[in-house]
PDB file of C-alpha atoms in Angstrom:
ATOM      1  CA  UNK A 464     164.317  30.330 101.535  1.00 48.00           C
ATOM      2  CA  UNK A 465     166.378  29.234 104.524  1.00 60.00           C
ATOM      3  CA  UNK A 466     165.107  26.491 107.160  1.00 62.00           C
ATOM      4  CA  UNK A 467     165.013  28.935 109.601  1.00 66.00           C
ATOM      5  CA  UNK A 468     161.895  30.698 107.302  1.00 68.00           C
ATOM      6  CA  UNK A 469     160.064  28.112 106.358  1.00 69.00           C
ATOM      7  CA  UNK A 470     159.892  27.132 109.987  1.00 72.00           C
ATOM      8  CA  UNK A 471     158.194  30.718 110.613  1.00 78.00           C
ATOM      9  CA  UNK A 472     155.613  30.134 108.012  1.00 80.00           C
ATOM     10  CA  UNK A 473     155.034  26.623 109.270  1.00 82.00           C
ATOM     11  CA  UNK A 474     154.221  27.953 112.767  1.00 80.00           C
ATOM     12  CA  UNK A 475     152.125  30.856 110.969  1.00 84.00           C
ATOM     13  CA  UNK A 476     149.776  28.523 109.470  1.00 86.00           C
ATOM     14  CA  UNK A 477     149.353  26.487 112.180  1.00 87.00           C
ATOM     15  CA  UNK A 478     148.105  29.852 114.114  1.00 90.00           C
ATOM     16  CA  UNK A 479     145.935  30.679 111.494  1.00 91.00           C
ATOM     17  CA  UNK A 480     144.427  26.868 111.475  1.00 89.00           C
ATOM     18  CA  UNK A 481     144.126  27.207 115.728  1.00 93.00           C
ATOM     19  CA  UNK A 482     142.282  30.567 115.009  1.00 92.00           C
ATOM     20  CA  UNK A 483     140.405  29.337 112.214  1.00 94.00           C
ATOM     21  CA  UNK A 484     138.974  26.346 114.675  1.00 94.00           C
ATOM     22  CA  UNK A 485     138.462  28.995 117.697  1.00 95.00           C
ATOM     23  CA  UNK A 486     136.307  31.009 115.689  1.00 95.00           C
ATOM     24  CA  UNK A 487     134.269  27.441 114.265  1.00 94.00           C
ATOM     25  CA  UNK A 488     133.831  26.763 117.942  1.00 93.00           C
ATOM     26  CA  UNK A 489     132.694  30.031 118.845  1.00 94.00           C
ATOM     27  CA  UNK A 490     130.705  30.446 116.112  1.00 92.00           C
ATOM     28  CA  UNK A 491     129.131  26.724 116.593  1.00 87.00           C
ATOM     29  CA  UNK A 492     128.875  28.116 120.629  1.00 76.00           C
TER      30      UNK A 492
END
């Protein structure tokens, strides 16, 4: 796995954490 890759599936889960707290919120809304 190259840098460049593991720095793709670093931002990935951070997307999936921000959506994962959007939906908490909207849910909680």
């Amino acid at each position: 796995m190259t840098n460049h890759d593991h720095a793709g599936l670093v931002g990935i889960s951070l997307d999936v954490c921000v959506c994962v707290r959007v939906s908490v919120l909207v849910s909680v809304w």
